[in-house]
Coordinates of N, CA, C and O in Angstrom, one line a residue:
X99 N 28.0 137.3 46.0 CA 28.1 136.0 45.4 C 28.3 136.0 43.9 O 29.0 135.3 43.3
X100 N 27.6 137.0 43.3 CA 27.7 137.1 41.8 C 29.1 137.5 41.4 O 29.6 137.1 40.4
X101 N 29.8 138.4 42.3 CA 31.1 138.8 42.0 C 32.1 137.6 42.1 O 33.0 137.4 41.2
X102 N 31.9 136.7 43.0 CA 32.7 135.5 43.2 C 32.5 134.6 42.0 O 33.4 134.1 41.4
X103 N 31.2 134.4 41.6 CA 30.9 133.6 40.4 C 31.6 134.2 39.1 O 32.2 133.4 38.3
X104 N 31.6 135.5 39.0 CA 32.2 136.1 37.8 C 33.7 135.9 37.8 O 34.3 135.7 36.8
X105 N 34.3 136.0 39.0 CA 35.8 135.8 39.1 C 36.2 134.4 38.7 O 37.2 134.2 38.0
X106 N 35.4 133.4 39.1 CA 35.9 132.0 38.9 C 35.2 131.2 37.8 O 35.7 130.2 37.4
X107 N 34.1 131.7 37.2 CA 33.4 131.0 36.2 C 33.1 131.8 35.0 O 32.1 132.4 34.7
X108 N 34.2 131.9 34.1 CA 34.1 132.7 32.9 C 35.2 132.2 31.9 O 35.9 131.3 32.3
X109 N 35.2 132.8 30.7 CA 36.2 132.3 29.7 C 37.6 132.5 30.3 O 38.5 131.6 30.1
X110 N 37.9 133.6 31.0 CA 39.2 133.8 31.5 C 39.6 132.8 32.5 O 40.7 132.2 32.5
X111 N 38.7 132.4 33.4 CA 39.0 131.4 34.4 C 39.2 130.0 33.7 O 40.1 129.3 34.1
X112 N 38.4 129.8 32.6 CA 38.6 128.5 31.9 C 40.0 128.5 31.2 O 40.7 127.5 31.3
X113 N 40.4 129.6 30.6 CA 41.7 129.7 29.9 C 42.8 129.6 31.0 O 43.9 128.9 30.8
X114 N 42.6 130.2 32.2 CA 43.6 130.0 33.3 C 43.7 128.6 33.7 O 44.8 128.1 33.9
X115 N 42.6 127.9 33.7 CA 42.7 126.4 34.0 C 43.4 125.6 33.0 O 44.3 124.8 33.3
X116 N 43.2 125.9 31.7 CA 43.8 125.2 30.6 C 45.3 125.4 30.7 O 46.2 124.5 30.7
X117 N 45.7 126.7 30.7 CA 47.2 127.0 30.8 C 47.8 126.7 32.1 O 49.0 126.4 32.2
X118 N 47.0 126.7 33.2 CA 47.5 126.3 34.5 C 47.8 124.8 34.5 O 48.8 124.4 35.0
X119 N 47.0 124.0 33.8 CA 47.3 122.6 33.7 C 48.6 122.4 32.9 O 49.5 121.6 33.3
X120 N 48.7 123.1 31.8 CA 49.9 123.0 31.0 C 51.2 123.5 31.7 O 52.2 122.8 31.7
X121 N 51.0 124.6 32.5 CA 52.1 125.0 33.3 C 52.5 124.0 34.4 O 53.7 123.8 34.7
X122 N 51.5 123.4 35.0 CA 51.7 122.3 36.0 C 52.4 121.2 35.4 O 53.3 120.6 36.0
X123 N 52.1 120.8 34.1 CA 52.8 119.7 33.5 C 54.2 120.1 33.3 O 55.1 119.2 33.6
X124 N 54.5 121.3 32.8 CA 55.9 121.7 32.6 C 56.6 121.7 34.0 O 57.7 121.2 34.1
X125 N 56.0 122.2 35.0 CA 56.5 122.2 36.3 C 56.9 120.8 36.8 O 58.0 120.6 37.4
X126 N 55.9 119.9 36.7 CA 56.1 118.5 37.2 C 57.2 117.8 36.4 O 58.0 117.1 37.1
X127 N 57.2 117.9 35.1 CA 58.3 117.3 34.3 C 59.6 117.8 34.8 O 60.6 117.0 35.0
X128 N 59.8 119.1 34.9 CA 61.0 119.7 35.3 C 61.4 119.2 36.7 O 62.6 118.9 37.0
X129 N 60.5 119.3 37.6 CA 60.8 118.9 39.0 C 61.2 117.5 39.2 O 62.1 117.1 39.8
X130 N 60.4 116.6 38.5 CA 60.7 115.2 38.6 C 62.0 114.8 37.9 O 62.8 114.0 38.4
X131 N 62.3 115.5 36.8 CA 63.6 115.3 36.1 C 64.7 115.7 37.0 O 65.8 115.0 37.1
X132 N 64.6 116.8 37.7 CA 65.6 117.3 38.6 C 65.8 116.4 39.8 O 66.9 116.0 40.2
X133 N 64.7 115.9 40.3 CA 64.7 115.1 41.6 C 65.2 113.7 41.3 O 66.1 113.2 41.9
X134 N 64.6 113.0 40.3 CA 64.9 111.6 40.0 C 66.1 111.5 39.0 O 66.9 110.6 39.2
X135 N 66.1 112.4 38.0 CA 67.2 112.3 37.0 C 68.5 112.8 37.5 O 69.5 112.2 37.5
X136 N 68.4 114.1 37.9 CA 69.7 114.8 38.3 C 70.0 114.6 39.8 O 71.1 115.0 40.2
X137 N 69.1 114.0 40.5 CA 69.3 113.7 42.0 C 69.5 114.9 42.8 O 70.2 114.9 43.8
X138 N 68.8 116.0 42.4 CA 68.8 117.2 43.3 C 67.9 117.0 44.5 O 67.0 116.1 44.4
X139 N 68.0 117.8 45.5 CA 67.1 117.8 46.6 C 65.7 118.2 46.2 O 65.5 118.7 45.1
X140 N 64.7 117.9 47.1 CA 63.3 118.3 46.8 C 63.2 119.8 46.6 O 62.6 120.2 45.6
X141 N 63.8 120.6 47.4 CA 63.7 122.1 47.3 C 64.4 122.6 46.1 O 63.9 123.4 45.3
X142 N 65.6 122.1 45.8 CA 66.3 122.5 44.6 C 65.5 122.1 43.4 O 65.4 122.9 42.4
X143 N 65.0 120.9 43.3 CA 64.2 120.5 42.2 C 63.0 121.3 42.0 O 62.7 121.8 40.9
X144 N 62.3 121.7 43.1 CA 61.1 122.5 43.0 C 61.5 123.9 42.5 O 60.8 124.5 41.7
X145 N 62.6 124.5 43.0 CA 63.0 125.8 42.6 C 63.4 125.9 41.1 O 63.1 126.9 40.4
X146 N 64.1 124.9 40.6 CA 64.5 124.9 39.2 C 63.2 124.8 38.3 O 63.1 125.5 37.3
X147 N 62.3 123.9 38.7 CA 61.1 123.7 38.0 C 60.3 125.0 38.0 O 59.6 125.4 37.0
X148 N 60.4 125.7 39.1 CA 59.6 127.0 39.3 C 60.1 128.0 38.3 O 59.3 128.7 37.6
X149 N 61.4 128.1 38.1 CA 62.0 129.1 37.1 C 61.4 128.8 35.7 O 61.0 129.7 35.0
X150 N 61.4 127.6 35.3 CA 61.0 127.2 34.0 C 59.5 127.4 33.8 O 59.1 128.0 32.9
X151 N 58.7 127.0 34.8 CA 57.3 127.1 34.7 C 56.8 128.6 34.8 O 55.8 128.9 34.2
X152 N 57.5 129.4 35.6 CA 57.1 130.8 35.7 C 57.3 131.5 34.4 O 56.4 132.3 34.0
X153 N 58.3 131.3 33.7 CA 58.5 131.9 32.4 C 57.4 131.5 31.5 O 56.8 132.3 30.8
X154 N 57.1 130.2 31.4 CA 56.0 129.7 30.6 C 54.6 130.3 31.0 O 53.8 130.8 30.2
X155 N 54.4 130.4 32.3 CA 53.1 130.9 32.9 C 53.0 132.4 32.5 O 51.9 132.9 32.2
X156 N 54.0 133.2 32.7 CA 53.9 134.6 32.4 C 53.5 134.9 30.9 O 52.6 135.6 30.7
X157 N 54.2 134.2 30.0 CA 53.8 134.4 28.6 C 52.4 134.0 28.3 O 51.7 134.7 27.7
X158 N 52.0 132.8 28.8 CA 50.6 132.3 28.5 C 49.6 133.1 29.2 O 48.5 133.4 28.6
X159 N 49.9 133.5 30.4 CA 48.9 134.4 31.2 C 48.7 135.7 30.5 O 47.6 136.2 30.3
X160 N 49.8 136.3 30.1 CA 49.8 137.7 29.5 C 49.0 137.6 28.2 O 48.1 138.4 28.0
X161 N 49.4 136.7 27.3 CA 48.8 136.7 26.0 C 47.5 136.0 25.9 O 46.6 136.5 25.1
X162 N 47.3 134.9 26.5 CA 46.1 134.1 26.3 C 45.0 134.1 27.4 O 43.8 134.0 27.1
X163 N 45.4 134.3 28.6 CA 44.5 134.2 29.7 C 43.9 135.6 30.0 O 42.7 135.9 29.9
X164 N 44.8 136.6 30.3 CA 44.3 137.9 30.7 C 44.4 138.9 29.6 O 44.0 140.0 29.7
X165 N 44.9 138.4 28.4 CA 44.9 139.2 27.2 C 45.4 140.6 27.4 O 44.9 141.6 26.9
X166 N 46.5 140.7 28.0 CA 47.2 142.0 28.2 C 48.0 142.2 27.0 O 49.1 141.6 26.8
X167 N 47.6 143.1 26.1 CA 48.2 143.3 24.8 C 49.3 144.4 24.8 O 49.9 144.6 23.8
X168 N 49.5 145.1 25.9 CA 50.4 146.2 25.9 C 51.9 145.6 26.0 O 52.1 144.7 26.8
X169 N 52.7 146.2 25.2 CA 54.1 145.8 25.2 C 55.0 147.1 25.5 O 56.2 147.1 25.3
X170 N 54.3 148.1 26.1 CA 55.1 149.3 26.5 C 56.0 148.9 27.6 O 55.6 148.2 28.5
X171 N 57.2 149.5 27.6 CA 58.2 149.1 28.6 C 57.6 149.3 30.1 O 57.8 148.4 30.9
X172 N 57.0 150.4 30.3 CA 56.5 150.7 31.7 C 55.5 149.6 32.1 O 55.5 149.2 33.3
X173 N 54.6 149.2 31.2 CA 53.6 148.2 31.6 C 54.2 146.8 31.7 O 53.9 146.1 32.7
X174 N 55.1 146.5 30.8 CA 55.8 145.2 30.9 C 56.6 145.1 32.2 O 56.6 144.0 32.9
X175 N 57.3 146.1 32.6 CA 58.1 146.1 33.8 C 57.2 145.9 35.0 O 57.5 145.0 35.9
X176 N 56.1 146.6 35.0 CA 55.1 146.5 36.2 C 54.6 145.1 36.2 O 54.5 144.5 37.3
X177 N 54.2 144.5 35.1 CA 53.6 143.2 35.0 C 54.6 142.1 35.5 O 54.3 141.3 36.3
X178 N 55.8 142.2 34.9 CA 56.9 141.2 35.2 C 57.3 141.3 36.7 O 57.4 140.3 37.3
X179 N 57.5 142.5 37.2 CA 57.9 142.6 38.6 C 56.7 142.1 39.5 O 57.0 141.3 40.5
X180 N 55.5 142.5 39.3 CA 54.4 142.0 40.1 C 54.2 140.5 39.9 O 53.9 139.8 40.9
X181 N 54.3 140.0 38.7 CA 54.1 138.6 38.4 C 55.2 137.8 39.2 O 54.9 136.8 39.9
X182 N 56.5 138.2 39.1 CA 57.5 137.5 39.8 C 57.4 137.6 41.3 O 57.6 136.6 42.0
X183 N 57.0 138.8 41.8 CA 56.8 138.9 43.2 C 55.7 138.0 43.8 O 55.9 137.3 44.8
X184 N 54.6 137.9 43.1 CA 53.5 137.0 43.5 C 54.0 135.6 43.4 O 53.7 134.8 44.3
X185 N 54.7 135.2 42.3 CA 55.2 133.9 42.2 C 56.2 133.5 43.2 O 56.3 132.4 43.7
X186 N 57.0 134.5 43.7 CA 58.0 134.2 44.7 C 57.3 133.9 46.0 O 57.6 133.0 46.8
X187 N 56.2 134.7 46.3 CA 55.4 134.4 47.5 C 54.8 133.0 47.4 O 54.9 132.2 48.4
X188 N 54.3 132.6 46.3 CA 53.7 131.2 46.2 C 54.8 130.2 46.1 O 54.5 129.0 46.6
X189 N 56.0 130.5 45.7 CA 57.1 129.6 45.7 C 57.5 129.3 47.2 O 57.7 128.1 47.6
X190 N 57.5 130.3 48.0 CA 57.8 130.1 49.4 C 56.7 129.3 50.1 O 57.1 128.4 50.8
X191 N 55.5 129.5 49.7 CA 54.4 128.7 50.2 C 54.6 127.2 49.8 O 54.5 126.3 50.7
X192 N 54.9 127.0 48.6 CA 55.1 125.6 48.1 C 56.3 125.0 48.8 O 56.3 123.8 49.2
X193 N 57.4 125.7 48.9 CA 58.6 125.2 49.6 C 58.3 124.8 51.0 O 58.8 123.8 51.5
X194 N 57.5 125.6 51.7 CA 57.2 125.3 53.1 C 56.4 124.0 53.2 O 56.6 123.1 54.0
X195 N 55.4 123.9 52.2 CA 54.6 122.7 52.2 C 55.4 121.5 51.9 O 55.3 120.4 52.5
X196 N 56.3 121.6 50.9 CA 57.2 120.5 50.5 C 58.1 120.1 51.6 O 58.4 118.9 51.9
X197 N 58.7 121.1 52.2 CA 59.7 120.9 53.3 C 58.9 120.2 54.5 O 59.4 119.2 55.0
X198 N 57.8 120.7 54.8 CA 57.0 120.1 55.9 C 56.6 118.7 55.6 O 56.7 117.8 56.5
X199 N 56.2 118.4 54.4 CA 55.9 117.0 54.0 C 57.1 116.1 54.1 O 57.0 115.0 54.5
X200 N 58.2 116.6 53.7 CA 59.5 115.9 53.7 C 59.8 115.5 55.2 O 60.2 114.4 55.5
X201 N 59.6 116.5 56.1 CA 59.9 116.2 57.5 C 58.9 115.2 58.1 O 59.3 114.4 59.0
X202 N 57.7 115.1 57.5 CA 56.8 114.1 57.9 C 56.9 112.8 57.1 O 56.0 111.9 57.2
X203 N 57.9 112.7 56.3 CA 58.2 111.5 55.4 C 57.1 111.3 54.4 O 56.9 110.1 54.1
X204 N 56.5 112.3 54.0 CA 55.5 112.2 52.9 C 56.3 112.3 51.6 O 57.2 113.2 51.5
X205 N 56.0 111.6 50.6 CA 56.7 111.5 49.4 C 56.7 112.9 48.6 O 55.8 113.7 48.8
X206 N 57.7 113.1 47.8 CA 57.9 114.3 47.1 C 56.7 114.6 46.1 O 56.1 115.7 46.1
X207 N 56.3 113.6 45.4 CA 55.2 113.8 44.4 C 53.9 114.2 45.2 O 53.2 115.1 44.8
X208 N 53.6 113.5 46.3 CA 52.4 113.8 47.1 C 52.5 115.3 47.6 O 51.5 116.0 47.6
X209 N 53.6 115.6 48.1 CA 53.8 117.0 48.6 C 53.7 118.0 47.5 O 53.1 119.1 47.7
X210 N 54.2 117.7 46.3 CA 54.1 118.6 45.2 C 52.7 118.8 44.8 O 52.3 119.9 44.5
X211 N 51.9 117.7 44.8 CA 50.5 117.8 44.4 C 49.7 118.7 45.5 O 49.0 119.6 45.1
X212 N 50.0 118.5 46.7 CA 49.3 119.3 47.8 C 49.7 120.8 47.6 O 48.8 121.6 47.7
X213 N 51.0 121.0 47.4 CA 51.4 122.4 47.3 C 50.8 123.1 46.0 O 50.5 124.3 46.0
X214 N 50.6 122.3 45.0 CA 50.1 122.8 43.7 C 48.6 123.4 43.9 O 48.3 124.4 43.3
X215 N 47.8 122.7 44.7 CA 46.5 123.1 44.9 C 46.5 124.5 45.6 O 45.7 125.4 45.1
X216 N 47.3 124.7 46.6 CA 47.4 126.0 47.2 C 47.9 127.1 46.3 O 47.4 128.2 46.2
X217 N 49.0 126.7 45.6 CA 49.7 127.7 44.7 C 48.8 128.1 43.5 O 48.8 129.3 43.2
X218 N 48.1 127.2 42.9 CA 47.3 127.5 41.7 C 46.2 128.5 42.1 O 46.0 129.5 41.4
X219 N 45.5 128.3 43.2 CA 44.5 129.2 43.7 C 45.1 130.6 44.0 O 44.5 131.6 43.6
X220 N 46.2 130.6 44.7 CA 46.8 131.9 45.1 C 47.3 132.6 43.8 O 47.1 133.9 43.7
X221 N 47.9 131.9 42.9 CA 48.4 132.6 41.7 C 47.3 133.2 40.8 O 47.4 134.3 40.3
X222 N 46.1 132.5 40.8 CA 45.0 133.1 40.0 C 44.5 134.4 40.7 O 44.3 135.4 40.0
X223 N 44.4 134.4 42.0 CA 43.9 135.6 42.7 C 44.9 136.7 42.5 O 44.5 137.8 42.1
X224 N 46.2 136.5 42.6 CA 47.2 137.5 42.4 C 47.1 138.0 41.0 O 47.2 139.2 40.7
X225 N 47.0 137.1 40.0 CA 47.0 137.5 38.6 C 45.8 138.3 38.3 O 45.8 139.4 37.6
X226 N 44.6 137.9 38.7 CA 43.4 138.5 38.4 C 43.2 139.9 39.1 O 42.8 140.8 38.4
X227 N 43.6 139.9 40.3 CA 43.3 141.1 41.1 C 44.4 142.2 41.1 O 44.2 143.3 41.4
X228 N 45.6 141.7 40.8 CA 46.8 142.6 41.0 C 47.6 142.8 39.7 O 47.7 143.9 39.2
X229 N 48.1 141.7 39.1 CA 49.0 141.8 38.0 C 48.5 142.2 36.7 O 48.9 143.2 36.1
X230 N 47.4 141.5 36.3 CA 46.8 141.9 35.0 C 45.5 142.6 35.1 O 44.6 142.5 34.3
X231 N 45.3 143.2 36.2 CA 44.1 143.9 36.6 C 43.8 145.0 35.6 O 44.6 145.8 35.3
X232 N 42.6 144.9 35.0 CA 42.1 146.0 34.1 C 41.3 147.0 34.8 O 40.4 146.7 35.6
X233 N 41.7 148.3 34.6 CA 41.0 149.3 35.4 C 39.8 149.8 34.6 O 39.6 149.7 33.5

């Protein structure tokens, strides 16, 4: 129980929450602009927003949340590849949720919110335990 408390209730988790909210704002603005403004499909809008928000998330997670200070090529490549791999997994999860909601005639915004809950939790676990893991 103490290990679970340490993982989710500390400065790092607080910073993840702050930058997670900012990343979510970036993601929603981009997704809704693509969907309502550019009239792209739900999945296309979500995927474009994903590209933008993942770049923002990587930078803020590396520098401010997990404080990974190394810029050695070997470490950067490992972080970026693992970060993108984890985010691709959670993108697929989000797309499945959004697609399923669309099939059930649930609105895009509602589906996006539901998928965000799942994605945020999964992304934190991937980042904490795999991507920016300190040995």
